[in-house]
Amino acid sequence: MKSSTSLQKRLSLGLTLGITLLWLGATLATWWVVRHELDEVFDSALEETARRILPLAAQTAGHEHIDLPSLPEEGPGVRTENLAYLVRDGNGHVVMQSHDADREDFNPQPVEGFTNTTHHRRYSAVMPDGRFTIEVAQPLSHRDEAAREALLALLLPLLALVPISWLGTLLIVRVSLRSVLAYRRAIEARGAGDLSPVRAAKLPAEFDPLAEAVNHLLQRMRKALEAERSFTANSAHELRTPLAATLAQVQRLRHEAPQALQTRIGKIEGSLHDLARLSEKLMQLAKAEGGGLLSQAPKDLIPLLAHSVEEWNGSHGQRIMLTLPARHSLYSAIDPDAFGILLRNLIENGLKYGAQDQAIQVSLDDEAVLRVTNSGAVVPDVVLQHLTERFVRGNTDVSGSGLGLAIVNTIVQGVKGSLMLVSPAPGKVDGFEAMVRLPLVECSSP
Ligand SMILES: Nc1ncnc2c1ncn2[C@@H]1O[C@H](COP(=O)(O)OP(=O)(O)OP(=O)(O)O)[C@@H](O)[C@H]1O
Ligand SMILES: [Mg+2]
């Protein structure tokens, strides 16, 4: 199955990426406008400077001869101007210049208006009478620097925005999904047989239809299972009386029938016995699946086990060896009737499939682990894995319906215990062991 991505991760990633892209887009648009405006401002400063200096230069040049100042050396304390200018007379002679003007940056034959070189933006203006021409030059790097600083100022907040947006979205989504996680835990925590509606506290509105659909589905499953169980239990129950009556009739018939018919009537009697056993197992299965496997008050398993084994020993020639735990009492939440059914099926199997001349070991330890061990042929692993399925039987001539271990497994799952089938039995070369771990309640009295 394709692994699903977390909604939390998807939302926080998507939102952060979206915000970042929008911010970047807005930054680029703003930067473009700022750059444009900066160019306008710088151009207007160039033009303004030229128009203000030109009349002053004309005035000064009309009165006296101007000694051109030499270009200052580069060094500490020397300020590099952003604007440099050069004033020429009508013959093209330089009559005035700013102190850091480098003639390389100026056009020997200035053209009126704005012009660009690779490093400078220049503006040139001419006096209306044509006597003087001024050219003002500004390094392009100055404009680039201003544009770069504007871009940085717009981009810097993004560095903080990305982690804040990521964390914020994560937090909001986590808080919003808290009830959904609680809902998931409520479903996970329930046992296999619990089909009651899931109670969810304040799910987000989008999840309400889902929760309703789940509860609806659970209700339908519960009804279907209840119908199936009650049909099984009722049929088995209804069959019991007519079967018992028929069996009694057949037994009477066998007594009265001539010798030639005895074998055939014996077979019919055997089949009726099998049918009666099957109906008994079906009733046990219906009980195991019907819930109610945990009792309100925990019961001490030791007397229950000791009593059952004593009864079996009474009817089966003392074949069962019982080992009880060292402690005096062992309380478990399993319903005593369910424990009785589980024990009956395991002991019955041990007696049926174990070597007939060997004893069956039944033990319960301090951790509420019940073991029923018998000797006999080894059951192969492939067969062993499927023995807890309904109507599955091993390679045997002994009659049976294949429901005993399925009943045990259903009870064990219903009480949240565990069942393990092992063959050969641990520490032996042959035999079979069923190991059941039951829920233990740590209290000295119920
Ligand atoms: N103690 C055991 N030793 C060896 N084989 C066993 C033992 N218990 C179960 N088996 C094998 O597992 C199979 C399934 O057992 P299960 O109790 O489910 O059904 P069953 O005994 O055949 O019929 P029933 O419904 O009457 O119990 C048996 O047919 C048998 O082959
Ligand atoms: Mg059995």
GROMACS .gro file of N, CA, C and O in nm, residues 236-332:
model
  388
  236ALA      N    1  -2.830  -2.421   1.720
  236ALA     CA    2  -2.767  -2.526   1.802
  236ALA      C    3  -2.858  -2.564   1.917
  236ALA      O    4  -2.874  -2.683   1.949
  237HIS      N    5  -2.919  -2.462   1.976
  237HIS     CA    6  -3.008  -2.489   2.090
  237HIS      C    7  -3.131  -2.570   2.046
  237HIS      O    8  -3.171  -2.667   2.110
  238GLU      N    9  -3.189  -2.527   1.933
  238GLU     CA   10  -3.309  -2.594   1.883
  238GLU      C   11  -3.279  -2.737   1.842
  238GLU      O   12  -3.366  -2.824   1.849
  239LEU      N   13  -3.156  -2.760   1.797
  239LEU     CA   14  -3.121  -2.894   1.752
  239LEU      C   15  -3.101  -2.991   1.868
  239LEU      O   16  -3.116  -3.111   1.853
  240ARG      N   17  -3.064  -2.933   1.984
  240ARG     CA   18  -3.023  -3.018   2.096
  240ARG      C   19  -3.134  -3.116   2.139
  240ARG      O   20  -3.111  -3.237   2.149
  241THR      N   21  -3.255  -3.066   2.157
  241THR     CA   22  -3.364  -3.152   2.205
  241THR      C   23  -3.401  -3.260   2.103
  241THR      O   24  -3.401  -3.380   2.137
  242PRO      N   25  -3.430  -3.221   1.977
  242PRO     CA   26  -3.463  -3.330   1.883
  242PRO      C   27  -3.348  -3.429   1.865
  242PRO      O   28  -3.374  -3.550   1.849
  243LEU      N   29  -3.225  -3.382   1.874
  243LEU     CA   30  -3.111  -3.474   1.860
  243LEU      C   31  -3.107  -3.573   1.975
  243LEU      O   32  -3.087  -3.694   1.955
  244ALA      N   33  -3.129  -3.519   2.097
  244ALA     CA   34  -3.126  -3.606   2.215
  244ALA      C   35  -3.239  -3.709   2.205
  244ALA      O   36  -3.220  -3.829   2.234
  245ALA      N   37  -3.357  -3.663   2.158
  245ALA     CA   38  -3.472  -3.754   2.147
  245ALA      C   39  -3.442  -3.862   2.043
  245ALA      O   40  -3.467  -3.982   2.064
  246THR      N   41  -3.387  -3.820   1.928
  246THR     CA   42  -3.357  -3.915   1.821
  246THR      C   43  -3.252  -4.017   1.868
  246THR      O   44  -3.265  -4.138   1.840
  247LEU      N   45  -3.153  -3.966   1.941
  247LEU     CA   46  -3.047  -4.054   1.991
  247LEU      C   47  -3.106  -4.160   2.084
  247LEU      O   48  -3.072  -4.280   2.074
  248ALA      N   49  -3.198  -4.116   2.171
  248ALA     CA   50  -3.261  -4.210   2.265
  248ALA      C   51  -3.339  -4.316   2.187
  248ALA      O   52  -3.332  -4.437   2.217
  249GLN      N   53  -3.412  -4.272   2.081
  249GLN     CA   54  -3.490  -4.364   1.999
  249GLN      C   55  -3.397  -4.466   1.931
  249GLN      O   56  -3.425  -4.586   1.928
  250VAL      N   57  -3.286  -4.417   1.878
  250VAL     CA   58  -3.193  -4.503   1.805
  250VAL      C   59  -3.132  -4.607   1.901
  250VAL      O   60  -3.115  -4.724   1.867
  251GLN      N   61  -3.101  -4.559   2.024
  251GLN     CA   62  -3.042  -4.653   2.122
  251GLN      C   63  -3.142  -4.764   2.157
  251GLN      O   64  -3.106  -4.881   2.167
  252ARG      N   65  -3.270  -4.727   2.171
  252ARG     CA   66  -3.373  -4.827   2.200
  252ARG      C   67  -3.386  -4.924   2.084
  252ARG      O   68  -3.398  -5.046   2.100
  253LEU      N   69  -3.381  -4.864   1.964
  253LEU     CA   70  -3.395  -4.945   1.842
  253LEU      C   71  -3.282  -5.048   1.833
  253LEU      O   72  -3.303  -5.163   1.795
  254ARG      N   73  -3.162  -5.004   1.874
  254ARG     CA   74  -3.045  -5.093   1.865
  254ARG      C   75  -3.064  -5.214   1.958
  254ARG      O   76  -3.027  -5.328   1.923
  255HIS      N   77  -3.123  -5.188   2.073
  255HIS     CA   78  -3.148  -5.299   2.167
  255HIS      C   79  -3.245  -5.399   2.110
  255HIS      O   80  -3.235  -5.520   2.129
  256GLU      N   81  -3.347  -5.346   2.037
  256GLU     CA   82  -3.454  -5.433   1.989
  256GLU      C   83  -3.425  -5.493   1.852
  256GLU      O   84  -3.487  -5.591   1.813
  257ALA      N   85  -3.334  -5.432   1.778
  257ALA     CA   86  -3.312  -5.476   1.639
  257ALA      C   87  -3.237  -5.608   1.633
  257ALA      O   88  -3.159  -5.640   1.724
  258PRO      N   89  -3.258  -5.685   1.524
  258PRO     CA   90  -3.185  -5.811   1.506
  258PRO      C   91  -3.035  -5.784   1.487
  258PRO      O   92  -2.996  -5.674   1.450
  259GLN      N   93  -2.954  -5.887   1.509
  259GLN     CA   94  -2.807  -5.874   1.503
  259GLN      C   95  -2.757  -5.815   1.371
  259GLN      O   96  -2.665  -5.735   1.368
  260ALA      N   97  -2.824  -5.851   1.259
  260ALA     CA   98  -2.778  -5.807   1.126
  260ALA      C   99  -2.782  -5.655   1.111
  260ALA      O  100  -2.705  -5.599   1.033
  261LEU      N  101  -2.870  -5.591   1.185
  261LEU     CA  102  -2.882  -5.444   1.170
  261LEU      C  103  -2.799  -5.366   1.272
  261LEU      O  104  -2.790  -5.243   1.264
  262GLN      N  105  -2.741  -5.438   1.367
  262GLN     CA  106  -2.672  -5.370   1.478
  262GLN      C  107  -2.562  -5.273   1.429
  262GLN      O  108  -2.555  -5.160   1.476
  263THR      N  109  -2.478  -5.319   1.334
  263THR     CA  110  -2.366  -5.233   1.289
  263THR      C  111  -2.418  -5.104   1.228
  263THR      O  112  -2.368  -4.994   1.257
  264ARG      N  113  -2.519  -5.116   1.141
  264ARG     CA  114  -2.571  -4.997   1.073
  264ARG      C  115  -2.634  -4.900   1.174
  264ARG      O  116  -2.614  -4.780   1.167
  265ILE      N  117  -2.707  -4.960   1.270
  265ILE     CA  118  -2.770  -4.870   1.370
  265ILE      C  119  -2.660  -4.805   1.456
  265ILE      O  120  -2.671  -4.687   1.492
  266GLY      N  121  -2.551  -4.877   1.482
  266GLY     CA  122  -2.438  -4.823   1.559
  266GLY      C  123  -2.377  -4.702   1.488
  266GLY      O  124  -2.342  -4.602   1.550
  267LYS      N  125  -2.368  -4.713   1.351
  267LYS     CA  126  -2.313  -4.601   1.275
  267LYS      C  127  -2.403  -4.478   1.285
  267LYS      O  128  -2.356  -4.364   1.300
  268ILE      N  129  -2.534  -4.506   1.276
  268ILE     CA  130  -2.629  -4.392   1.286
  268ILE      C  131  -2.615  -4.327   1.424
  268ILE      O  132  -2.613  -4.204   1.436
  269GLU      N  133  -2.600  -4.411   1.526
  269GLU     CA  134  -2.585  -4.359   1.662
  269GLU      C  135  -2.458  -4.272   1.672
  269GLU      O  136  -2.462  -4.162   1.730
  270GLY      N  137  -2.348  -4.320   1.612
  270GLY     CA  138  -2.221  -4.244   1.613
  270GLY      C  139  -2.238  -4.109   1.546
  270GLY      O  140  -2.192  -4.006   1.597
  271SER      N  141  -2.307  -4.111   1.429
  271SER     CA  142  -2.327  -3.983   1.358
  271SER      C  143  -2.411  -3.887   1.442
  271SER      O  144  -2.385  -3.766   1.443
  272LEU      N  145  -2.510  -3.944   1.509
  272LEU     CA  146  -2.594  -3.857   1.593
  272LEU      C  147  -2.513  -3.798   1.708
  272LEU      O  148  -2.530  -3.680   1.744
  273HIS      N  149  -2.420  -3.878   1.763
  273HIS     CA  150  -2.331  -3.828   1.869
  273HIS      C  151  -2.247  -3.712   1.816
  273HIS      O  152  -2.233  -3.609   1.883
  274ASP      N  153  -2.191  -3.730   1.693
  274ASP     CA  154  -2.109  -3.624   1.632
  274ASP      C  155  -2.192  -3.496   1.615
  274ASP      O  156  -2.145  -3.386   1.641
  275LEU      N  157  -2.317  -3.515   1.568
  275LEU     CA  158  -2.405  -3.399   1.548
  275LEU      C  159  -2.431  -3.325   1.679
  275LEU      O  160  -2.428  -3.202   1.686
  276ALA      N  161  -2.453  -3.405   1.784
  276ALA     CA  162  -2.480  -3.345   1.916
  276ALA      C  163  -2.357  -3.268   1.963
  276ALA      O  164  -2.368  -3.157   2.017
  277ARG      N  165  -2.235  -3.326   1.938
  277ARG     CA  166  -2.112  -3.257   1.978
  277ARG      C  167  -2.093  -3.127   1.898
  277ARG      O  168  -2.056  -3.023   1.952
  278LEU      N  169  -2.126  -3.136   1.766
  278LEU     CA  170  -2.113  -3.017   1.681
  278LEU      C  171  -2.205  -2.906   1.731
  278LEU      O  172  -2.166  -2.790   1.739
  279SER      N  173  -2.328  -2.945   1.765
  279SER     CA  174  -2.421  -2.841   1.810
  279SER      C  175  -2.372  -2.780   1.942
  279SER      O  176  -2.386  -2.661   1.966
  280GLU      N  177  -2.310  -2.864   2.028
  280GLU     CA  178  -2.253  -2.813   2.154
  280GLU      C  179  -2.139  -2.713   2.125
  280GLU      O  180  -2.130  -2.606   2.185
  281LYS      N  181  -2.051  -2.749   2.028
  281LYS     CA  182  -1.937  -2.661   1.994
  281LYS      C  183  -1.988  -2.530   1.934
  281LYS      O  184  -1.932  -2.423   1.959
  282LEU      N  185  -2.092  -2.539   1.851
  282LEU     CA  186  -2.147  -2.416   1.791
  282LEU      C  187  -2.200  -2.323   1.898
  282LEU      O  188  -2.185  -2.201   1.889
  283MET      N  189  -2.261  -2.383   2.002
  283MET     CA  190  -2.311  -2.298   2.111
  283MET      C  191  -2.195  -2.233   2.186
  283MET      O  192  -2.201  -2.116   2.224
  284GLN      N  193  -2.086  -2.311   2.204
  284GLN     CA  194  -1.969  -2.254   2.273
  284GLN      C  195  -1.909  -2.139   2.190
  284GLN      O  196  -1.871  -2.035   2.243
  285LEU      N  197  -1.903  -2.160   2.056
  285LEU     CA  198  -1.847  -2.057   1.968
  285LEU      C  199  -1.932  -1.930   1.974
  285LEU      O  200  -1.880  -1.818   1.980
  286ALA      N  201  -2.066  -1.951   1.972
  286ALA     CA  202  -2.156  -1.835   1.977
  286ALA      C  203  -2.135  -1.759   2.108
  286ALA      O  204  -2.134  -1.636   2.110
  287LYS      N  205  -2.112  -1.832   2.216
  287LYS     CA  206  -2.088  -1.764   2.345
  287LYS      C  207  -1.954  -1.687   2.340
  287LYS      O  208  -1.946  -1.572   2.385
  288ALA      N  209  -1.852  -1.754   2.283
  288ALA     CA  210  -1.719  -1.690   2.278
  288ALA      C  211  -1.723  -1.563   2.195
  288ALA      O  212  -1.657  -1.464   2.226
  289GLU      N  213  -1.803  -1.564   2.087
  289GLU     CA  214  -1.808  -1.446   1.999
  289GLU      C  215  -1.905  -1.341   2.050
  289GLU      O  216  -1.902  -1.227   2.004
  290GLY      N  217  -1.990  -1.381   2.141
  290GLY     CA  218  -2.097  -1.290   2.185
  290GLY      C  219  -2.051  -1.187   2.286
  290GLY      O  220  -2.129  -1.109   2.335
  291GLY      N  221  -1.926  -1.184   2.321
  291GLY     CA  222  -1.877  -1.086   2.420
  291GLY      C  223  -1.904  -1.139   2.560
  291GLY      O  224  -1.933  -1.258   2.580
  292GLY      N  225  -1.894  -1.052   2.659
  292GLY     CA  226  -1.915  -1.090   2.798
  292GLY      C  227  -1.810  -1.188   2.846
  292GLY      O  228  -1.836  -1.272   2.932
  293LEU      N  229  -1.689  -1.179   2.788
  293LEU     CA  230  -1.583  -1.273   2.826
  293LEU      C  231  -1.504  -1.223   2.946
  293LEU      O  232  -1.425  -1.296   3.004
  294LEU      N  233  -1.525  -1.096   2.981
  294LEU     CA  234  -1.456  -1.042   3.099
  294LEU      C  235  -1.561  -1.021   3.207
  294LEU      O  236  -1.669  -0.967   3.180
  295SER      N  237  -1.532  -1.066   3.328
  295SER     CA  238  -1.632  -1.049   3.435
  295SER      C  239  -1.601  -0.922   3.513
  295SER      O  240  -1.486  -0.876   3.516
  296GLN      N  241  -1.704  -0.863   3.571
  296GLN     CA  242  -1.688  -0.736   3.645
  296GLN      C  243  -1.590  -0.755   3.761
  296GLN      O  244  -1.498  -0.677   3.780
  297ALA      N  245  -1.613  -0.866   3.837
  297ALA     CA  246  -1.525  -0.893   3.953
  297ALA      C  247  -1.425  -1.001   3.914
  297ALA      O  248  -1.465  -1.109   3.869
  298PRO      N  249  -1.295  -0.975   3.928
  298PRO     CA  250  -1.195  -1.078   3.895
  298PRO      C  251  -1.215  -1.204   3.980
  298PRO      O  252  -1.259  -1.196   4.094
  299LYS      N  253  -1.185  -1.319   3.917
  299LYS     CA  254  -1.206  -1.447   3.988
  299LYS      C  255  -1.071  -1.516   4.005
  299LYS      O  256  -0.982  -1.504   3.920
  300ASP      N  257  -1.061  -1.591   4.116
  300ASP     CA  258  -0.939  -1.667   4.142
  300ASP      C  259  -0.938  -1.791   4.051
  300ASP      O  260  -1.030  -1.874   4.055
  301LEU      N  261  -0.836  -1.801   3.967
  301LEU     CA  262  -0.832  -1.911   3.869
  301LEU      C  263  -0.792  -2.045   3.932
  301LEU      O  264  -0.826  -2.151   3.879
  302ILE      N  265  -0.722  -2.041   4.045
  302ILE     CA  266  -0.668  -2.167   4.102
  302ILE      C  267  -0.780  -2.267   4.139
  302ILE      O  268  -0.778  -2.381   4.091
  303PRO      N  269  -0.880  -2.225   4.219
  303PRO     CA  270  -0.986  -2.323   4.250
  303PRO      C  271  -1.065  -2.367   4.127
  303PRO      O  272  -1.105  -2.483   4.117
  304LEU      N  273  -1.084  -2.271   4.032
  304LEU     CA  274  -1.159  -2.306   3.909
  304LEU      C  275  -1.085  -2.417   3.834
  304LEU      O  276  -1.146  -2.517   3.791
  305LEU      N  277  -0.954  -2.401   3.821
  305LEU     CA  278  -0.873  -2.499   3.747
  305LEU      C  279  -0.868  -2.632   3.822
  305LEU      O  280  -0.888  -2.739   3.763
  306ALA      N  281  -0.845  -2.623   3.953
  306ALA     CA  282  -0.833  -2.746   4.033
  306ALA      C  283  -0.962  -2.827   4.025
  306ALA      O  284  -0.960  -2.950   4.007
  307HIS      N  285  -1.075  -2.757   4.032
  307HIS     CA  286  -1.205  -2.826   4.029
  307HIS      C  287  -1.229  -2.893   3.893
  307HIS      O  288  -1.269  -3.009   3.887
  308SER      N  289  -1.200  -2.820   3.785
  308SER     CA  290  -1.220  -2.876   3.651
  308SER      C  291  -1.135  -3.001   3.631
  308SER      O  292  -1.184  -3.104   3.581
  309VAL      N  293  -1.007  -2.991   3.669
  309VAL     CA  294  -0.916  -3.103   3.646
  309VAL      C  295  -0.961  -3.224   3.728
  309VAL      O  296  -0.956  -3.340   3.681
  310GLU      N  297  -1.009  -3.198   3.846
  310GLU     CA  298  -1.057  -3.308   3.933
  310GLU      C  299  -1.173  -3.382   3.864
  310GLU      O  300  -1.177  -3.505   3.860
  311GLU      N  301  -1.264  -3.304   3.805
  311GLU     CA  302  -1.379  -3.366   3.735
  311GLU      C  303  -1.331  -3.451   3.618
  311GLU      O  304  -1.377  -3.563   3.599
  312TRP      N  305  -1.236  -3.394   3.537
  312TRP     CA  306  -1.186  -3.468   3.421
  312TRP      C  307  -1.116  -3.595   3.467
  312TRP      O  308  -1.132  -3.701   3.407
  313ASN      N  309  -1.039  -3.585   3.575
  313ASN     CA  310  -0.967  -3.702   3.625
  313ASN      C  311  -1.066  -3.809   3.672
  313ASN      O  312  -1.044  -3.929   3.653
  314GLY      N  313  -1.176  -3.764   3.730
  314GLY     CA  314  -1.279  -3.858   3.777
  314GLY      C  315  -1.336  -3.937   3.662
  314GLY      O  316  -1.362  -4.059   3.672
  315SER      N  317  -1.355  -3.870   3.546
  315SER     CA  318  -1.418  -3.940   3.433
  315SER      C  319  -1.317  -3.999   3.336
  315SER      O  320  -1.355  -4.072   3.246
  316HIS      N  321  -1.186  -3.964   3.347
  316HIS     CA  322  -1.089  -4.013   3.250
  316HIS      C  323  -0.968  -4.080   3.314
  316HIS      O  324  -0.855  -4.064   3.268
  317GLY      N  325  -0.993  -4.151   3.423
  317GLY     CA  326  -0.889  -4.236   3.483
  317GLY      C  327  -0.761  -4.165   3.521
  317GLY      O  328  -0.652  -4.210   3.489
  318GLN      N  329  -0.773  -4.054   3.587
  318GLN     CA  330  -0.656  -3.982   3.646
  318GLN      C  331  -0.542  -3.960   3.545
  318GLN      O  332  -0.426  -3.974   3.578
  319ARG      N  333  -0.576  -3.921   3.422
  319ARG     CA  334  -0.469  -3.902   3.322
  319ARG      C  335  -0.406  -3.763   3.328
  319ARG      O  336  -0.308  -3.736   3.259
  320ILE      N  337  -0.468  -3.676   3.406
  320ILE     CA  338  -0.420  -3.536   3.403
  320ILE      C  339  -0.335  -3.505   3.526
  320ILE      O  340  -0.375  -3.533   3.639
  321MET      N  341  -0.213  -3.450   3.501
  321MET     CA  342  -0.123  -3.410   3.610
  321MET      C  343  -0.131  -3.257   3.622
  321MET      O  344  -0.103  -3.187   3.525
  322LEU      N  345  -0.169  -3.210   3.736
  322LEU     CA  346  -0.189  -3.065   3.753
  322LEU      C  347  -0.075  -3.000   3.832
  322LEU      O  348  -0.034  -3.052   3.936
  323THR      N  349  -0.024  -2.889   3.781
  323THR     CA  350   0.076  -2.811   3.855
  323THR      C  351   0.020  -2.672   3.878
  323THR      O  352  -0.013  -2.602   3.782
  324LEU      N  353   0.009  -2.634   4.005
  324LEU     CA  354  -0.050  -2.503   4.037
  324LEU      C  355   0.060  -2.404   4.073
  324LEU      O  356   0.171  -2.443   4.109
  325PRO      N  357   0.031  -2.272   4.063
  325PRO     CA  358   0.135  -2.173   4.095
  325PRO      C  359   0.172  -2.172   4.243
  325PRO      O  360   0.095  -2.223   4.326
  326ALA      N  361   0.286  -2.113   4.273
  326ALA     CA  362   0.333  -2.110   4.413
  326ALA      C  363   0.241  -2.021   4.498
  326ALA      O  364   0.218  -2.048   4.614
  327ARG      N  365   0.187  -1.915   4.435
  327ARG     CA  366   0.102  -1.825   4.514
  327ARG      C  367  -0.033  -1.891   4.543
  327ARG      O  368  -0.076  -1.983   4.472
  328HIS      N  369  -0.101  -1.838   4.644
  328HIS     CA  370  -0.225  -1.904   4.687
  328HIS      C  371  -0.345  -1.863   4.603
  328HIS      O  372  -0.444  -1.935   4.597
  329SER      N  373  -0.338  -1.749   4.544
  329SER     CA  374  -0.451  -1.706   4.461
  329SER      C  375  -0.398  -1.634   4.337
  329SER      O  376  -0.289  -1.577   4.339
  330LEU      N  377  -0.477  -1.641   4.230
  330LEU     CA  378  -0.436  -1.581   4.103
  330LEU      C  379  -0.561  -1.522   4.037
  330LEU      O  380  -0.640  -1.596   3.977
  331TYR      N  381  -0.578  -1.393   4.052
  331TYR     CA  382  -0.702  -1.333   4.003
  331TYR      C  383  -0.690  -1.288   3.858
  331TYR      O  384  -0.589  -1.229   3.818
  332SER      N  385  -0.794  -1.321   3.783
  332SER     CA  386  -0.797  -1.279   3.643
  332SER      C  387  -0.936  -1.227   3.611
  332SER      O  388  -1.036  -1.269   3.672
   0.00000   0.00000   0.00000
